[in-house]
PDB file of C-alpha atoms in Angstrom:
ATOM      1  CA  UNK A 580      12.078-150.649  63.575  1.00  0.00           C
ATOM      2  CA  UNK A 581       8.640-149.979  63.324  1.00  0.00           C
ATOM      3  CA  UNK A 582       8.789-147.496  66.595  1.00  0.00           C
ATOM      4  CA  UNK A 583      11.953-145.983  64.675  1.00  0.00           C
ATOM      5  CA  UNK A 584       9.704-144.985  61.552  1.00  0.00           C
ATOM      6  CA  UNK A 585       7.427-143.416  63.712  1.00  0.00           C
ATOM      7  CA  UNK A 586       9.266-140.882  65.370  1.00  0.00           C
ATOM      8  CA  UNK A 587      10.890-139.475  61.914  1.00  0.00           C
ATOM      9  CA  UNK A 588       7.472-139.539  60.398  1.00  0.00           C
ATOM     10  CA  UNK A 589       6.205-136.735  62.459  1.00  0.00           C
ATOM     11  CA  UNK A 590       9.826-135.063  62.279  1.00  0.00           C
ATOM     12  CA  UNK A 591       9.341-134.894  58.522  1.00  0.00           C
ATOM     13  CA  UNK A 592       6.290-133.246  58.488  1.00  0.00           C
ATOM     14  CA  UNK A 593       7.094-130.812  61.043  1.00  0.00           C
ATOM     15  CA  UNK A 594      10.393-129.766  58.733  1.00  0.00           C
ATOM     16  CA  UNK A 595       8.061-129.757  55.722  1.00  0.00           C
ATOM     17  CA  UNK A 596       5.136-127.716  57.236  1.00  0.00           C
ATOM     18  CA  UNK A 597       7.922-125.165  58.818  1.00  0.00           C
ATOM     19  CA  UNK A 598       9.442-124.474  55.342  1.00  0.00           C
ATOM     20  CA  UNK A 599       6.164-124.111  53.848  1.00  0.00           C
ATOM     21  CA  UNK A 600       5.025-121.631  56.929  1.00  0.00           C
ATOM     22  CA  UNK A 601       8.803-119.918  56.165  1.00  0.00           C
ATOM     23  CA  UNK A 602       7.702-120.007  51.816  1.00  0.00           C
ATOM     24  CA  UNK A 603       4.430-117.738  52.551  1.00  0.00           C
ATOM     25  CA  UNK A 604       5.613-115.534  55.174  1.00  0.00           C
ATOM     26  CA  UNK A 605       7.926-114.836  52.651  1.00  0.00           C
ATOM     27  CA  UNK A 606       5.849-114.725  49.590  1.00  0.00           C
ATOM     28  CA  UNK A 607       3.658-112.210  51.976  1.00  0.00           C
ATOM     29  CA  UNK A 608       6.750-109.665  52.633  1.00  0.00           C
ATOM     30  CA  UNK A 609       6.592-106.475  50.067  1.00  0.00           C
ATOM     31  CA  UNK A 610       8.779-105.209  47.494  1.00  0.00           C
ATOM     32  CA  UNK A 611      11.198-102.972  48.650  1.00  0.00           C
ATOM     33  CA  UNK A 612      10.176 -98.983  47.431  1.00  0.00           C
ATOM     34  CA  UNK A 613      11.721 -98.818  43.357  1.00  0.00           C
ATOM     35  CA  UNK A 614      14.025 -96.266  44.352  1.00  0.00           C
ATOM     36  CA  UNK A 615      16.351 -96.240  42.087  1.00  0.00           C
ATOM     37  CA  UNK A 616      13.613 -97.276  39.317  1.00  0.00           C
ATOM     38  CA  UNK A 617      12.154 -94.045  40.117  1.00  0.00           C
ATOM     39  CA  UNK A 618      15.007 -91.617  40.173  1.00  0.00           C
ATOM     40  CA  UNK A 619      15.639 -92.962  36.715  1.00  0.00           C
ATOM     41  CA  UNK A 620      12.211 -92.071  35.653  1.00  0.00           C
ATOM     42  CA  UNK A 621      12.131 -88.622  37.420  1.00  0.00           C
ATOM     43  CA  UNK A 622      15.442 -88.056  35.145  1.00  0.00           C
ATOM     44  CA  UNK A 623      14.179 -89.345  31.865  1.00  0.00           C
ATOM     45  CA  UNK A 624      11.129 -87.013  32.435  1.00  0.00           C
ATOM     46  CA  UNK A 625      12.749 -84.063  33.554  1.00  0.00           C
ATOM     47  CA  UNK A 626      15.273 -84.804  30.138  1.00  0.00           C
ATOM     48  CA  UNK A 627      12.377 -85.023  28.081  1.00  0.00           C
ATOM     49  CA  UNK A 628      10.868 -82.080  29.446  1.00  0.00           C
ATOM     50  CA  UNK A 629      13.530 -79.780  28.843  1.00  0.00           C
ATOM     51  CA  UNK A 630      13.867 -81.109  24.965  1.00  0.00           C
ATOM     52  CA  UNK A 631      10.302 -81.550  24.455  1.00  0.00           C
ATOM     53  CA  UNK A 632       8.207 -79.278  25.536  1.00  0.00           C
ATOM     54  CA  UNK A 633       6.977 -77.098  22.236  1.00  0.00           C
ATOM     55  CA  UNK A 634       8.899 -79.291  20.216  1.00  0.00           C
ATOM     56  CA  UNK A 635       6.197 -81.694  18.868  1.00  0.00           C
ATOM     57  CA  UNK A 636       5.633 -83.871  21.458  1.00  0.00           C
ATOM     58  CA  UNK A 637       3.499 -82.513  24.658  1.00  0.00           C
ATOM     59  CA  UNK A 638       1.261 -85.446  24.751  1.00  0.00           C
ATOM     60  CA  UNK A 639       4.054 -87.696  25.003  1.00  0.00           C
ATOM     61  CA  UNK A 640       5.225 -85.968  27.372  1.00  0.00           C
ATOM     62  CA  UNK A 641       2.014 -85.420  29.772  1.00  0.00           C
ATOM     63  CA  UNK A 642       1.601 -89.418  29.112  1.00  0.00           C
ATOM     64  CA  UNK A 643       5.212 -89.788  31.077  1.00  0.00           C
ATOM     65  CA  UNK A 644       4.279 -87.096  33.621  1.00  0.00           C
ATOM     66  CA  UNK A 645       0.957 -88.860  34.757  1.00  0.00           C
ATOM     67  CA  UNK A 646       2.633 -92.167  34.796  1.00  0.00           C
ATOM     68  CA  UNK A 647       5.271 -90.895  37.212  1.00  0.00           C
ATOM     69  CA  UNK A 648       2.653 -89.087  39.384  1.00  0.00           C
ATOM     70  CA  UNK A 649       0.695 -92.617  39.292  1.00  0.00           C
ATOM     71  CA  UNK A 650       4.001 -94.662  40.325  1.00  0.00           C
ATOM     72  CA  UNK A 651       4.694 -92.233  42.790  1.00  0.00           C
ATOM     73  CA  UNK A 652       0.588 -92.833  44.339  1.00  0.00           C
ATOM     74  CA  UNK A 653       1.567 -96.474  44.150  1.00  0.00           C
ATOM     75  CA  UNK A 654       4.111 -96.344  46.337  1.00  0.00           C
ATOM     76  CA  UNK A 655       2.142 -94.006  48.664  1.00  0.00           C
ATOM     77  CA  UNK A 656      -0.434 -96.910  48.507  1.00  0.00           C
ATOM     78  CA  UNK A 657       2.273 -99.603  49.213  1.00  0.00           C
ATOM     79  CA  UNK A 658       2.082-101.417  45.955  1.00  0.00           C
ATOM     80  CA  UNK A 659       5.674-101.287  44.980  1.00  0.00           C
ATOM     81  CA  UNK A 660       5.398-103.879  42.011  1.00  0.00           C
ATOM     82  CA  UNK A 661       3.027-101.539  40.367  1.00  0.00           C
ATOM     83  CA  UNK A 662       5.632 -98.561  41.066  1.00  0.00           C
ATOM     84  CA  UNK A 663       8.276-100.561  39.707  1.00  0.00           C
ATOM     85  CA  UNK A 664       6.610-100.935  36.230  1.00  0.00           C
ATOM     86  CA  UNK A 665       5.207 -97.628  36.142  1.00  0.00           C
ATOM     87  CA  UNK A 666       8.380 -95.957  36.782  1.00  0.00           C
ATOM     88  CA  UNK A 667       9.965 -98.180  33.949  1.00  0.00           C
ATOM     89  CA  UNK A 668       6.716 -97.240  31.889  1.00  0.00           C
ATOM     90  CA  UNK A 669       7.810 -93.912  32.602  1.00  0.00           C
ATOM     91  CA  UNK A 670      11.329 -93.828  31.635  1.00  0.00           C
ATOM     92  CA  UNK A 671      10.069 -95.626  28.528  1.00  0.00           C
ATOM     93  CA  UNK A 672       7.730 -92.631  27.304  1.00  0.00           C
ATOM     94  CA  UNK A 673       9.875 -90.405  28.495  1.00  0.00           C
ATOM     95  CA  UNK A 674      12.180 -91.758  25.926  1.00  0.00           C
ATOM     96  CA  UNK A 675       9.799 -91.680  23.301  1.00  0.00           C
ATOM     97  CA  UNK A 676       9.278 -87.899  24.241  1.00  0.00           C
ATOM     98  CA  UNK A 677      12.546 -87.146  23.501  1.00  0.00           C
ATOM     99  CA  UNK A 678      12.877 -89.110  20.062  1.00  0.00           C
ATOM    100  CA  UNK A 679       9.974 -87.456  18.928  1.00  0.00           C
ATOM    101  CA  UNK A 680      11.163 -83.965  19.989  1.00  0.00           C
ATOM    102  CA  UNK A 681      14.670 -84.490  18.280  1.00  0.00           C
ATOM    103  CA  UNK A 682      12.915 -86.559  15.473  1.00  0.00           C
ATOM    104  CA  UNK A 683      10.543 -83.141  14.643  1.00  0.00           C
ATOM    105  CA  UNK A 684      13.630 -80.678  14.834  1.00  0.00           C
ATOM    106  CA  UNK A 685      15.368 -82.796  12.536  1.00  0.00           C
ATOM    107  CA  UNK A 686      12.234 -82.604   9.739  1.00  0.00           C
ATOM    108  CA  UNK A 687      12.089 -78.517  10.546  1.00  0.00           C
ATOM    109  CA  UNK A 688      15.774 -78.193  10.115  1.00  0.00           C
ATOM    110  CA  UNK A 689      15.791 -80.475   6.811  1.00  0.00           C
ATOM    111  CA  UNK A 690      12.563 -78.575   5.510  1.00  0.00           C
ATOM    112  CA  UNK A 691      14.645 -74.781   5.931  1.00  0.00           C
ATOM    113  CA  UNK A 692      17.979 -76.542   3.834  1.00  0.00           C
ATOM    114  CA  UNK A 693      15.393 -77.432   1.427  1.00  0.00           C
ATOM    115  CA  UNK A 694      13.866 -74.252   1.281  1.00  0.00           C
ATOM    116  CA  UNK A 695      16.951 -72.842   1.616  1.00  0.00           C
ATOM    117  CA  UNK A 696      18.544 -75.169  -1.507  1.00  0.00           C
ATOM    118  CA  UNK A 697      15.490 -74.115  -3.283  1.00  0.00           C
ATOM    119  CA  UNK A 698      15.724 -70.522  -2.788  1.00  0.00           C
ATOM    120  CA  UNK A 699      19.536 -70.507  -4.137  1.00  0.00           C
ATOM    121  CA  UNK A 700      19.011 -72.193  -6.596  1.00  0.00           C
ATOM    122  CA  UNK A 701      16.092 -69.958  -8.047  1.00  0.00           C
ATOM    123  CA  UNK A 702      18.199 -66.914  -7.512  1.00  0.00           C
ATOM    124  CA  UNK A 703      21.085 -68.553  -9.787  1.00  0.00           C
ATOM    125  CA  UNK A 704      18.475 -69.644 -12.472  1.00  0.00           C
ATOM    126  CA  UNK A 705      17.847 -65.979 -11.993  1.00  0.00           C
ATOM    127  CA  UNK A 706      20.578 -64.665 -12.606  1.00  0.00           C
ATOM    128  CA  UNK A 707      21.680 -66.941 -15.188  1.00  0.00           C
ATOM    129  CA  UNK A 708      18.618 -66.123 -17.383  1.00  0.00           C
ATOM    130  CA  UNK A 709      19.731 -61.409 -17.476  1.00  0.00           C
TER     131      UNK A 709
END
């Protein structure tokens, strides 16, 4: 018996040391390239662009550029995680360039119907008073 535990002693460890050999290499294997993370980004930002640009919200915009152009020197440097949040990052400001955009048009166009509102009704008070 004694011979027996011996032999599935060093059995055990082998198994144990090759899984752990098998966990790092793959801990050690890279992210696959965010490409679909990325295409989502280069949409929000080319979106955003289109509604944003003059419309209030050029800095928010530039911010999602330069985060795209730094995901896109991440993956050029291999470091896909990094791409993978910057590209969300991306998307995510992109966003906000948008809102902000659609969020000033909306205060211009509710500032001319006051203006407007307040105009008309002057020229009835106006006419009201002859």
């Amino acid at each position: 018996m004694a011979q027996l535990s011996f032999f599935r002693r060093p059995a055990a460890v082998l198994s144990c040391a090759s899984v752990a050999g098998l966990l790092l290499l793959g801990g050690c294997a890279s992210a696959p390239v965010p490409k679909e993370q990325l295409a989502v980004a280069e949409a929000a930002v080319k979106q955003a662009s289109s509604t944003a640009t003059g419309e209030g919200a050029p800095l928010e915009l530039r911010v999602a550029t330069d985060k795209l152009a730094s995901a896109r020197a991440a993956v050029a440097s291999g470091d896909m995680t990094r791409a993978r949040q910057l590209a969300e990052q991306t998307e995510l400001d992109a966003r906000v360039a948008e809102l902000h955009a659609q969020t000033t048009r909306s205060r211009k166009a509710a500032e001319e119907s006051q203006n407007a509102a307040r105009a008309l009704s002057e020229e009835l008070d106006r006419k009201v008073v002859r």
